[in-house]
Short mmCIF file of C-alpha atoms and ligand atoms in Angstrom, two decimals:
data_model
loop_
_atom_site.label_atom_id
_atom_site.label_comp_id
_atom_site.label_asym_id
_atom_site.label_seq_id
_atom_site.Cartn_x
_atom_site.Cartn_y
_atom_site.Cartn_z
CA MET A 1 0.00 0.00 0.00
CA THR A 2 2.92 2.35 -0.65
CA MET A 3 1.68 3.53 -4.04
CA THR A 4 0.52 7.14 -4.09
CA LEU A 5 -2.91 8.08 -5.36
CA SER A 6 -1.50 9.60 -8.57
CA LYS A 7 0.43 6.36 -9.28
CA LYS A 8 -2.71 4.30 -8.68
CA VAL A 9 -4.65 6.47 -11.13
CA PHE A 10 -1.78 6.05 -13.63
CA VAL A 11 -1.96 2.25 -13.26
CA LEU A 12 -5.72 2.40 -13.63
CA VAL A 13 -5.34 4.18 -16.98
CA ALA A 14 -2.10 2.59 -18.25
CA LEU A 15 -3.06 -1.08 -17.77
CA PRO A 16 -6.16 -1.00 -20.00
CA VAL A 17 -4.25 1.09 -22.57
CA VAL A 18 -1.40 -1.48 -22.76
CA PHE A 19 -3.96 -4.27 -22.98
CA GLN A 20 -5.82 -2.49 -25.79
CA ILE A 21 -2.57 -1.94 -27.73
CA ILE A 22 -1.69 -5.67 -27.49
CA PHE A 23 -5.25 -6.53 -28.49
CA VAL A 24 -5.32 -4.20 -31.50
CA VAL A 25 -1.82 -5.25 -32.72
CA THR A 26 -2.72 -8.95 -32.54
CA LEU A 27 -6.06 -8.38 -34.19
CA SER A 28 -4.47 -6.40 -37.03
CA GLY A 29 -1.94 -9.28 -37.50
CA LEU A 30 -4.84 -11.73 -37.80
CA LEU A 31 -6.63 -9.47 -40.26
CA VAL A 32 -3.46 -9.09 -42.37
CA ARG A 33 -3.16 -12.89 -42.47
CA SER A 34 -6.79 -13.18 -43.49
CA ASN A 35 -6.26 -10.61 -46.29
CA GLU A 36 -3.16 -12.48 -47.45
CA VAL A 37 -5.19 -15.70 -47.80
CA ALA A 38 -7.80 -13.85 -49.86
CA ARG A 39 -5.09 -12.18 -51.97
CA ARG A 40 -3.39 -15.52 -52.73
CA GLU A 41 -6.72 -17.02 -53.73
CA ALA A 42 -7.42 -14.16 -56.13
CA MET A 43 -3.88 -14.43 -57.51
CA ALA A 44 -4.24 -18.20 -58.01
CA LYS A 45 -7.45 -17.65 -59.99
CA ASP A 46 -5.79 -14.99 -62.10
CA VAL A 47 -2.70 -17.14 -62.79
CA ILE A 48 -4.86 -20.16 -63.72
CA ALA A 49 -6.86 -18.05 -66.17
CA ASN A 50 -3.70 -16.60 -67.74
CA SER A 51 -1.99 -19.99 -67.90
CA ASN A 52 -5.02 -21.52 -69.69
CA GLU A 53 -5.05 -18.55 -72.01
CA LEU A 54 -1.36 -19.10 -72.76
CA GLY A 55 -2.03 -22.70 -73.81
CA LYS A 56 -4.74 -21.51 -76.17
CA LEU A 57 -2.57 -18.73 -77.59
CA LEU A 58 0.30 -21.14 -78.22
CA TYR A 59 -2.03 -23.58 -79.93
CA ASP A 60 -3.44 -20.73 -82.01
CA GLN A 61 0.07 -19.63 -82.98
CA ALA A 62 1.02 -23.14 -84.14
CA MET A 63 -2.24 -23.41 -86.11
CA THR A 64 -1.60 -20.02 -87.70
CA ALA A 65 1.87 -21.18 -88.83
CA SER A 66 0.41 -24.39 -90.33
CA ARG A 67 -2.37 -22.42 -91.99
CA TYR A 68 0.15 -20.17 -93.66
CA VAL A 69 2.19 -23.07 -94.88
CA ALA A 70 -1.00 -24.48 -96.39
CA THR A 71 -2.63 -21.25 -97.73
CA ARG A 72 0.21 -18.69 -98.03
CA ASP A 73 -2.24 -16.12 -96.70
CA PRO A 74 -0.22 -12.96 -95.69
CA VAL A 75 -2.81 -12.08 -93.03
CA SER A 76 -1.69 -15.17 -91.13
CA VAL A 77 1.83 -13.74 -90.79
CA LYS A 78 0.52 -10.64 -89.06
CA HIS A 79 -1.68 -12.77 -86.82
CA PHE A 80 1.30 -15.00 -86.05
CA GLN A 81 3.36 -11.95 -84.92
CA LYS A 82 0.46 -10.59 -82.85
CA LEU A 83 0.07 -13.89 -81.03
CA LYS A 84 3.78 -13.97 -80.29
CA LEU A 85 3.62 -10.52 -78.66
CA GLU A 86 0.55 -11.55 -76.66
CA ILE A 87 2.25 -14.73 -75.40
CA GLN A 88 5.36 -12.79 -74.40
CA SER A 89 3.31 -10.17 -72.57
CA LYS A 90 1.32 -12.84 -70.71
CA LEU A 91 4.52 -14.63 -69.71
CA HIS A 92 5.89 -11.32 -68.44
CA TYR A 93 2.65 -10.66 -66.53
CA LEU A 94 2.81 -14.09 -64.87
CA GLY A 95 6.48 -13.45 -63.98
CA THR A 96 5.62 -10.25 -62.15
CA LYS A 97 2.57 -11.84 -60.43
CA LEU A 98 4.69 -14.67 -59.05
CA ALA A 99 7.79 -12.59 -58.37
CA ASN A 100 7.43 -13.25 -54.59
CA ASP A 101 6.68 -16.96 -55.01
CA PRO A 102 9.97 -18.54 -56.16
CA ALA A 103 8.58 -22.14 -56.34
CA ASN A 104 5.83 -21.22 -58.79
CA LEU A 105 7.91 -18.62 -60.58
CA GLU A 106 10.08 -21.55 -61.60
CA HIS A 107 7.20 -22.91 -63.78
CA VAL A 108 6.81 -19.56 -65.50
CA LEU A 109 10.57 -19.35 -66.15
CA LYS A 110 10.42 -22.83 -67.69
CA MET A 111 7.47 -21.80 -69.85
CA ASN A 112 9.36 -18.72 -70.88
CA GLN A 113 12.43 -20.75 -71.72
CA THR A 114 10.53 -23.40 -73.76
CA TYR A 115 8.54 -20.69 -75.50
CA LYS A 116 11.80 -19.02 -76.55
CA GLN A 117 12.91 -22.36 -77.97
CA VAL A 118 9.57 -22.89 -79.77
CA ASP A 119 9.79 -19.36 -81.05
CA SER A 120 13.38 -19.68 -82.28
CA THR A 121 12.52 -23.00 -83.99
CA ILE A 122 9.45 -21.55 -85.68
CA SER A 123 11.43 -18.45 -86.58
CA THR A 124 13.69 -20.52 -88.86
CA LEU A 125 10.65 -20.60 -91.14
CA VAL A 126 10.53 -16.82 -91.26
CA SER A 127 12.81 -15.02 -93.71
CA ASP A 128 14.58 -11.78 -92.86
CA SER A 129 11.94 -9.95 -94.90
CA GLY A 130 9.22 -11.44 -92.68
CA GLN A 131 8.04 -13.97 -95.27
CA LEU A 132 7.61 -17.63 -94.32
CA ARG A 133 9.67 -20.06 -96.24
CA GLU A 134 9.52 -23.75 -96.92
CA PRO A 135 11.72 -26.05 -94.87
CA ALA A 136 14.77 -27.30 -96.76
CA SER A 137 13.29 -30.77 -97.28
CA ALA A 138 10.35 -32.93 -96.25
CA LEU A 139 12.57 -34.58 -93.64
CA ALA A 140 13.56 -31.17 -92.30
CA ASN A 141 9.87 -30.30 -92.16
CA VAL A 142 9.08 -33.40 -90.17
CA GLU A 143 11.96 -32.76 -87.74
CA LEU A 144 10.93 -29.18 -87.39
CA ARG A 145 7.36 -30.16 -86.55
CA LYS A 146 8.60 -32.74 -84.11
CA GLU A 147 10.89 -30.21 -82.41
CA VAL A 148 8.08 -27.62 -82.18
CA GLY A 149 5.74 -30.34 -80.88
CA ASP A 150 8.26 -31.36 -78.17
CA TYR A 151 8.80 -27.82 -76.98
CA THR A 152 5.10 -27.11 -77.08
CA ASN A 153 4.46 -30.19 -74.92
CA ARG A 154 7.12 -29.06 -72.45
CA PHE A 155 5.58 -25.58 -72.41
CA LEU A 156 2.13 -27.01 -71.78
CA ALA A 157 3.49 -29.37 -69.09
CA SER A 158 5.02 -26.41 -67.22
CA GLY A 159 1.70 -24.54 -67.62
CA GLN A 160 -0.11 -27.60 -66.30
CA SER A 161 2.20 -27.78 -63.23
CA LEU A 162 1.62 -24.09 -62.58
CA THR A 163 -2.14 -24.56 -62.86
CA GLU A 164 -2.01 -27.54 -60.47
CA ALA A 165 -0.01 -25.52 -57.92
CA MET A 166 -2.47 -22.64 -58.19
CA LYS A 167 -5.45 -25.00 -57.87
CA SER A 168 -4.02 -26.39 -54.65
CA ILE A 169 -3.75 -22.80 -53.33
CA GLU A 170 -7.37 -22.29 -54.38
CA ARG A 171 -8.44 -25.51 -52.63
CA GLU A 172 -6.64 -24.59 -49.41
CA SER A 173 -7.97 -21.03 -49.38
CA PRO A 174 -11.49 -21.59 -47.93
CA GLU A 175 -10.02 -23.68 -45.11
CA ALA A 176 -7.29 -21.13 -44.41
CA GLU A 177 -9.84 -18.34 -44.60
CA ALA A 178 -12.17 -20.15 -42.16
CA GLN A 179 -9.24 -20.76 -39.83
CA SER A 180 -8.19 -17.18 -39.93
CA ASN A 181 -11.79 -15.96 -39.38
CA LEU A 182 -12.10 -18.34 -36.43
CA ALA A 183 -8.85 -16.96 -34.99
CA VAL A 184 -10.23 -13.40 -35.33
CA MET A 185 -13.49 -14.42 -33.61
CA ILE A 186 -11.67 -16.23 -30.79
CA TRP A 187 -9.36 -13.27 -30.26
CA LEU A 188 -12.30 -10.84 -30.28
CA ALA A 189 -14.23 -12.92 -27.72
CA ALA A 190 -11.12 -13.39 -25.56
CA GLY A 191 -10.41 -9.66 -25.83
CA VAL A 192 -13.92 -8.72 -24.67
CA ILE A 193 -13.84 -11.23 -21.77
CA LEU A 194 -10.34 -10.18 -20.68
CA ASN A 195 -11.35 -6.54 -20.94
CA ILE A 196 -14.34 -7.12 -18.63
CA ILE A 197 -12.20 -9.11 -16.16
CA LEU A 198 -9.52 -6.40 -16.23
CA ALA A 199 -12.09 -3.61 -15.71
CA PHE A 200 -13.69 -5.40 -12.73
CA SER A 201 -10.33 -6.36 -11.20
CA LEU A 202 -9.08 -2.79 -11.48
CA ALA A 203 -12.35 -1.45 -10.06
CA TYR A 204 -12.07 -3.94 -7.17
CA TYR A 205 -8.43 -3.07 -6.56
CA PHE A 206 -9.12 0.68 -6.74
CA ASN A 207 -12.17 0.29 -4.53
CA ARG A 208 -10.23 -1.69 -1.93
CA ALA A 209 -7.20 0.52 -2.14
CA THR A 210 -8.84 3.91 -2.42
CA THR A 211 -12.62 4.19 -2.24
CA SER A 212 -12.98 2.18 0.95
CA ARG A 213 -10.15 4.21 2.51
CA LEU A 214 -11.86 7.42 1.43
CA GLY A 215 -15.03 6.02 3.02
CA ILE A 216 -13.17 5.65 6.33
CA LEU A 217 -12.03 9.25 6.01
CA VAL A 218 -15.61 10.42 5.43
CA ASP A 219 -16.79 8.26 8.33
CA ASN A 220 -14.15 9.94 10.52
CA THR A 221 -15.55 13.38 9.69
CA SER A 222 -19.03 12.38 10.87
CA ARG A 223 -17.54 10.65 13.92
CA LEU A 224 -15.68 13.84 14.80
CA SER A 225 -18.83 15.94 14.53
CA ASN A 226 -20.75 13.37 16.64
CA ASN A 227 -18.04 13.26 19.32
CA GLN A 228 -17.32 9.59 18.58
CA GLU A 229 -13.96 7.87 18.63
CA LEU A 230 -12.19 7.94 15.24
CA ASN A 231 -11.43 4.79 13.22
CA GLN A 232 -7.97 3.21 13.49
CA LYS A 233 -5.29 5.14 11.60
CA LEU A 234 -5.00 4.11 7.93
CA GLY A 235 -1.60 2.67 7.07
CA GLY A 236 0.28 3.22 3.79
CA GLY A 237 2.10 6.16 2.31
CA ASP A 238 -0.45 7.59 -0.11
CA GLU A 239 -2.18 10.95 0.00
CA ILE A 240 -5.22 9.43 1.78
CA SER A 241 -3.12 8.16 4.68
CA HIS A 242 -1.43 11.60 4.95
CA LEU A 243 -4.85 13.22 5.08
CA ASP A 244 -5.97 10.68 7.67
CA ASP A 245 -2.86 11.43 9.70
CA VAL A 246 -3.57 15.17 9.62
CA PHE A 247 -7.22 14.47 10.50
CA HIS A 248 -6.21 12.42 13.56
CA LYS A 249 -3.83 15.19 14.67
CA MET A 250 -6.58 17.76 14.20
CA ALA A 251 -9.00 15.61 16.24
CA GLN A 252 -6.38 15.31 18.98
CA ALA A 253 -5.90 19.08 18.99
CA LEU A 254 -9.68 19.56 19.19
CA ALA A 255 -9.97 17.08 22.06
CA GLU A 256 -7.17 18.90 23.84
CA ALA A 257 -8.86 22.28 23.30
CA LYS A 258 -12.12 20.80 24.60
CA ARG A 259 -10.38 19.42 27.67
CA VAL A 260 -8.79 22.80 28.41
CA LYS A 261 -12.17 24.48 27.97
CA GLN A 262 -13.83 22.00 30.32
CA GLU A 263 -11.11 22.54 32.92
CA PHE A 264 -11.59 26.26 32.55
CA VAL A 265 -15.35 25.98 33.02
CA ALA A 266 -14.88 23.69 36.01
CA MET A 267 -12.51 26.26 37.45
CA ILE A 268 -15.15 29.00 36.92
CA SER A 269 -17.85 26.89 38.51
CA HIS A 270 -15.79 26.46 41.66
CA ASP A 271 -13.71 29.57 41.84
CA LEU A 272 -16.27 32.07 40.61
CA ARG A 273 -19.64 30.68 41.67
CA THR A 274 -18.67 30.08 45.29
CA PRO A 275 -17.50 33.68 46.02
CA LEU A 276 -20.44 35.05 43.97
CA ASN A 277 -22.85 33.09 46.15
CA SER A 278 -21.15 34.42 49.31
CA VAL A 279 -21.45 38.01 48.04
CA MET A 280 -25.08 37.31 47.16
CA TRP A 281 -25.70 36.00 50.66
CA VAL A 282 -24.07 39.11 52.21
CA LEU A 283 -26.09 41.43 49.94
CA GLU A 284 -29.32 39.63 50.84
CA SER A 285 -28.44 39.95 54.54
CA ILE A 286 -27.72 43.68 54.20
CA GLU A 287 -30.93 44.14 52.18
CA SER A 288 -33.00 42.40 54.83
CA GLY A 289 -31.48 44.65 57.58
CA PHE A 290 -29.45 41.88 59.24
CA TYR A 291 -26.55 44.31 59.67
CA GLY A 292 -28.68 47.26 60.69
CA ASN A 293 -30.84 49.80 58.87
CA LEU A 294 -29.58 51.52 55.74
CA SER A 295 -30.39 54.95 54.42
CA GLU A 296 -32.88 55.05 51.52
CA THR A 297 -30.09 55.58 48.99
CA GLY A 298 -28.02 52.79 50.56
CA GLN A 299 -31.02 50.45 50.31
CA GLU A 300 -31.52 51.34 46.61
CA ARG A 301 -27.85 50.76 45.79
CA VAL A 302 -27.80 47.40 47.57
CA THR A 303 -30.96 46.30 45.72
CA ALA A 304 -29.41 47.35 42.40
CA ALA A 305 -26.18 45.51 43.25
CA HIS A 306 -28.24 42.45 44.18
CA ARG A 307 -30.04 42.53 40.81
CA SER A 308 -26.77 42.86 38.89
CA LEU A 309 -25.26 40.02 40.86
CA ASP A 310 -28.36 37.93 40.11
CA ARG A 311 -27.81 38.48 36.42
CA LEU A 312 -24.13 37.61 36.76
CA VAL A 313 -24.95 34.33 38.58
CA LYS A 314 -27.56 33.55 35.91
CA LEU A 315 -24.98 34.14 33.17
CA VAL A 316 -22.41 31.92 34.89
CA ASN A 317 -25.04 29.21 35.37
CA GLU A 318 -26.11 29.43 31.72
CA LEU A 319 -22.49 29.21 30.52
CA LEU A 320 -22.00 26.14 32.69
CA ASP A 321 -25.19 24.57 31.32
CA ILE A 322 -24.12 25.22 27.73
CA GLU A 323 -20.77 23.62 28.50
CA LYS A 324 -22.49 20.57 30.02
CA ILE A 325 -24.74 20.25 26.96
CA GLU A 326 -21.80 20.53 24.54
CA SER A 327 -19.65 18.03 26.37
CA GLY A 328 -22.58 15.61 26.65
CA ASN A 329 -22.53 15.84 30.46
CA LEU A 330 -26.10 17.01 30.91
CA ASP A 331 -27.23 14.33 33.36
CA LEU A 332 -30.96 13.93 33.90
CA HIS A 333 -32.46 12.56 37.12
CA THR A 334 -35.89 11.52 35.92
CA GLU A 335 -38.84 10.67 38.14
CA ILE A 336 -42.63 10.84 37.87
CA ALA A 337 -43.59 14.49 38.35
CA CYS A 338 -46.95 16.24 38.73
CA VAL A 339 -47.45 18.83 36.02
CA GLN A 340 -49.43 21.00 38.44
CA SER A 341 -46.46 21.07 40.81
CA LEU A 342 -44.10 21.98 37.95
CA PHE A 343 -46.36 24.91 37.07
CA GLU A 344 -46.57 26.05 40.70
CA GLN A 345 -42.77 26.03 41.08
CA THR A 346 -42.51 28.00 37.85
CA ARG A 347 -45.01 30.64 38.92
CA GLU A 348 -43.28 30.91 42.30
CA SER A 349 -39.94 31.61 40.60
CA VAL A 350 -41.24 34.30 38.23
CA LEU A 351 -43.80 35.84 40.58
CA ASP A 352 -41.69 38.86 41.67
CA PHE A 353 -40.71 39.65 38.12
CA ALA A 354 -44.30 39.20 36.85
CA GLU A 355 -45.66 41.53 39.53
CA LYS A 356 -43.01 44.10 38.68
CA GLN A 357 -44.01 43.91 34.98
CA GLY A 358 -47.74 43.93 35.82
CA VAL A 359 -48.25 40.59 34.08
CA GLU A 360 -50.38 37.75 35.43
CA VAL A 361 -49.16 34.16 35.19
CA THR A 362 -52.04 31.66 35.02
CA PHE A 363 -52.61 27.94 34.55
CA GLN A 364 -55.52 25.52 34.89
CA PRO A 365 -55.41 23.02 37.75
CA ASN A 366 -54.71 19.52 36.38
CA ASP A 367 -53.70 16.06 37.54
CA LEU A 368 -51.33 15.17 34.68
CA GLU A 369 -48.10 13.32 35.38
CA VAL A 370 -44.95 12.99 33.35
CA ASN A 371 -41.60 11.25 33.67
CA CYS A 372 -38.90 13.94 33.67
CA ASP A 373 -36.08 15.68 35.52
CA SER A 374 -38.34 18.12 37.44
CA SER A 375 -35.72 20.74 38.23
CA ARG A 376 -34.58 20.86 34.57
CA ILE A 377 -38.17 21.08 33.25
CA VAL A 378 -38.91 23.84 35.79
CA GLN A 379 -35.77 25.58 34.49
CA VAL A 380 -37.21 25.38 30.94
CA LEU A 381 -40.64 26.62 32.04
CA VAL A 382 -39.10 29.47 34.10
CA ASN A 383 -37.01 30.58 31.15
CA LEU A 384 -39.96 30.50 28.73
CA ALA A 385 -42.24 32.24 31.24
CA SER A 386 -39.61 34.91 32.05
CA ASN A 387 -39.23 35.68 28.34
CA ALA A 388 -43.00 35.78 27.92
CA ILE A 389 -43.31 38.21 30.86
CA LYS A 390 -40.37 40.30 29.66
CA PHE A 391 -41.88 40.84 26.20
CA SER A 392 -45.53 41.35 27.34
CA GLU A 393 -47.33 44.59 28.03
CA SER A 394 -48.41 45.43 31.57
CA GLY A 395 -51.91 44.07 32.28
CA SER A 396 -51.57 41.09 29.95
CA LYS A 397 -51.52 37.39 30.79
CA VAL A 398 -48.98 34.60 30.39
CA THR A 399 -50.64 31.19 30.31
CA LEU A 400 -49.03 27.87 31.17
CA SER A 401 -50.88 24.81 29.90
CA ALA A 402 -50.42 21.09 29.37
CA SER A 403 -52.32 18.44 27.42
CA GLU A 404 -51.95 14.71 27.38
CA GLY A 405 -51.57 12.72 24.15
CA THR A 406 -51.10 9.02 23.48
CA ALA A 407 -47.31 9.27 23.56
CA GLY A 408 -46.69 12.03 26.09
CA VAL A 409 -47.55 15.45 27.44
CA THR A 410 -47.32 18.73 25.51
CA PHE A 411 -46.51 21.86 27.54
CA SER A 412 -47.18 25.40 26.29
CA VAL A 413 -46.22 28.87 27.44
CA ALA A 414 -48.32 31.49 25.66
CA ASP A 415 -48.19 35.26 25.78
CA SER A 416 -49.85 38.09 23.90
CA GLY A 417 -46.70 40.19 23.74
CA ARG A 418 -44.73 41.66 20.86
CA GLY A 419 -44.21 38.35 19.02
CA ILE A 420 -41.22 37.25 16.97
CA PRO A 421 -40.70 38.07 13.25
CA PRO A 422 -40.94 34.97 10.95
CA HIS A 423 -37.29 35.17 9.83
CA MET A 424 -36.16 34.89 13.48
CA ILE A 425 -38.39 31.95 14.47
CA ASP A 426 -35.66 29.31 13.93
CA LYS A 427 -32.77 31.62 14.80
CA VAL A 428 -33.85 32.39 18.39
CA PHE A 429 -32.91 28.78 19.28
CA GLU A 430 -29.27 29.46 18.30
CA ARG A 431 -26.76 30.57 20.90
CA PHE A 432 -26.47 34.33 21.65
CA ARG A 433 -29.31 35.15 19.21
CA GLN A 434 -31.71 37.95 20.10
CA VAL A 435 -34.38 39.55 17.91
CA ASP A 436 -33.31 43.10 18.67
CA PRO A 437 -30.04 43.18 20.68
CA ALA A 438 -30.17 47.01 20.90
CA ASN A 439 -33.45 46.84 22.86
CA PRO A 440 -32.73 47.53 26.60
CA LYS A 441 -35.05 44.63 27.56
CA GLU A 442 -32.99 42.20 25.50
CA ARG A 443 -29.67 43.62 26.72
CA LYS A 444 -30.54 42.20 30.12
CA GLY A 445 -30.60 38.70 28.60
CA THR A 446 -27.77 36.59 27.19
CA GLY A 447 -29.36 34.79 24.26
CA LEU A 448 -28.49 31.45 25.88
CA GLY A 449 -31.85 30.62 27.51
CA LEU A 450 -33.65 29.11 24.48
CA PRO A 451 -30.71 26.95 23.24
CA ILE A 452 -30.48 25.54 26.80
CA CYS A 453 -34.26 24.88 26.90
CA LYS A 454 -34.08 23.17 23.51
CA ALA A 455 -31.17 20.94 24.64
CA ILE A 456 -32.94 19.98 27.90
CA VAL A 457 -36.16 19.09 26.06
CA GLU A 458 -34.25 17.09 23.43
CA ALA A 459 -32.32 15.27 26.18
CA HIS A 460 -35.75 14.10 27.40
CA GLY A 461 -36.48 12.79 23.88
CA GLY A 462 -38.85 15.71 23.20
CA LYS A 463 -39.04 18.69 20.85
CA LEU A 464 -39.33 22.44 21.46
CA THR A 465 -41.33 24.44 18.89
CA LEU A 466 -42.41 28.04 18.48
CA GLU A 467 -45.44 29.68 16.88
CA SER A 468 -45.48 33.43 16.86
CA GLU A 469 -47.16 36.34 15.15
CA LEU A 470 -45.61 39.77 15.22
CA GLY A 471 -47.59 42.11 17.48
CA LYS A 472 -49.95 39.33 18.63
CA GLY A 473 -47.87 37.07 20.81
CA SER A 474 -45.94 33.81 20.94
CA VAL A 475 -46.57 30.21 21.98
CA PHE A 476 -43.58 28.07 22.93
CA SER A 477 -44.54 24.37 23.13
CA PHE A 478 -42.57 21.30 24.02
CA PHE A 479 -43.48 17.67 24.01
CA LEU A 480 -42.21 15.18 26.61
CA PRO A 481 -42.71 11.47 25.91
CA PHE A 482 -44.02 9.24 28.71
CA HIS A 483 -40.77 7.29 28.89
P1 LIG B 501 -32.44 35.95 26.44
O1 LIG B 501 -33.89 36.01 26.85
O2 LIG B 501 -31.54 35.74 27.60
O3 LIG B 501 -32.02 37.07 25.56
P2 LIG B 501 -33.28 33.59 25.10
O4 LIG B 501 -32.48 32.56 24.36
O5 LIG B 501 -34.16 33.09 26.18
O6 LIG B 501 -32.25 34.66 25.57
O7 LIG B 501 -34.15 34.34 24.03
C1 LIG B 501 -33.58 34.76 22.82
C2 LIG B 501 -34.33 35.88 22.20
O8 LIG B 501 -35.60 35.40 21.72
C3 LIG B 501 -34.71 36.97 23.13
O9 LIG B 501 -33.63 37.87 23.28
C4 LIG B 501 -35.87 37.62 22.41
O10 LIG B 501 -35.39 38.46 21.38
C5 LIG B 501 -36.57 36.43 21.76
N1 LIG B 501 -37.70 35.93 22.57
C6 LIG B 501 -37.72 34.84 23.37
N2 LIG B 501 -38.94 34.64 23.91
C7 LIG B 501 -39.71 35.64 23.43
C8 LIG B 501 -41.09 35.99 23.61
N3 LIG B 501 -41.93 35.28 24.40
N4 LIG B 501 -41.57 37.07 22.95
C9 LIG B 501 -40.76 37.78 22.12
N5 LIG B 501 -39.46 37.52 21.92
C10 LIG B 501 -38.93 36.46 22.57
#
């Protein structure tokens, strides 16, 4: 597994190319052979036709000579000369046709040689002026005829041998052609099958070597985002293993940063919350006159300091909650809880604030029960109710309600306050999101309350939703399953 990705891609392309080149070269060789068989067959036919023709021409020439001797017709002399030229040209043609076939060329050379002898013998009958003359005597005539007959027979025998050789080529041709066609078919079929095998083998190799490794890399990215342990490190020296290496290092760095953050938050929870609580306790004691009476201004300042400290403690608590949610340490202690009691605790917590805002918090008595972490669900209800009070006009109502379904209980906190614009409906559940951060009412908040509520509800297996109409009010609802 030491091959780099670029080398693997090169192999993936080069192997089929090499295979195709071998395939095409071999196939062209087979086709050339097949053409050669067809060419030899055509040549054999041509040679046979010319050889037969030659026999006829020679016979014609001899007959022309005899005719002249018998009739003395001058036209025969011209015909005799014409036939001679034709025979010579055909012999030359056959010579060039068989130039690359020495065995068969031999027959043509013999024909040529015997024809020359026939010709020179016959030519003794032709005078220098082109007239035929009588042989010296009857005996000479007989010998001359015999000599011409002998040479003619030898010429025809050579022609016959040539024809036989060509016929055997002709006979073998269909078989050779069939063989060569079969070879082309076999090679084509083998080529297609090998091509398919090669393609699948390469795909398998590439899949095993690359795609599956890339899959592990992709799986690691989702594991990282889901806070799961990463897969074992990929071995090898290719680009994927380098990437995997970097990814593991990055995950380690992230885990380290997370650990540092958790330590920091733990440090805040101990080192900041404890003194804040002591200061709060002292302020409450001063406010209640435990250390003696204060002037009116002193009382006002202490109350203001108490309120600010309250907000600070709330912020620290919210930051700690967010940290718990992010690190997956939000532990729930579930038990069967009365919904009525949850509502009462909620109203109790927001009562001061509601009175100050002139808002009434109401709910219908009920005997519903639900399995949940009561303190966390009260935290959700308090946060939703506080928001509802904060954004409602004096004299209006905030209503808590609950209804039972087949699978669980749905809680709602409804107000008739300013409402939330449609484009912000999903966004208010994100951290530090506020509809109008410049608004003094919102400045008192942190933008962490709703994301915490959402996480607590989801940790119970439920869902927090919002319906709101600008200027008319909002209804926050959450569903808690029975188990
Ligand atoms: P905080 O109240 O601390 O700012 P939250 O996460 O609880 O943070 O709320 C986020 C924002 O959602 C608020 O700042 C406010 O703009 C908007 N919001 C929440 N509840 C209501 C409501 N009942 N009516 C109008 N706006 C609301």
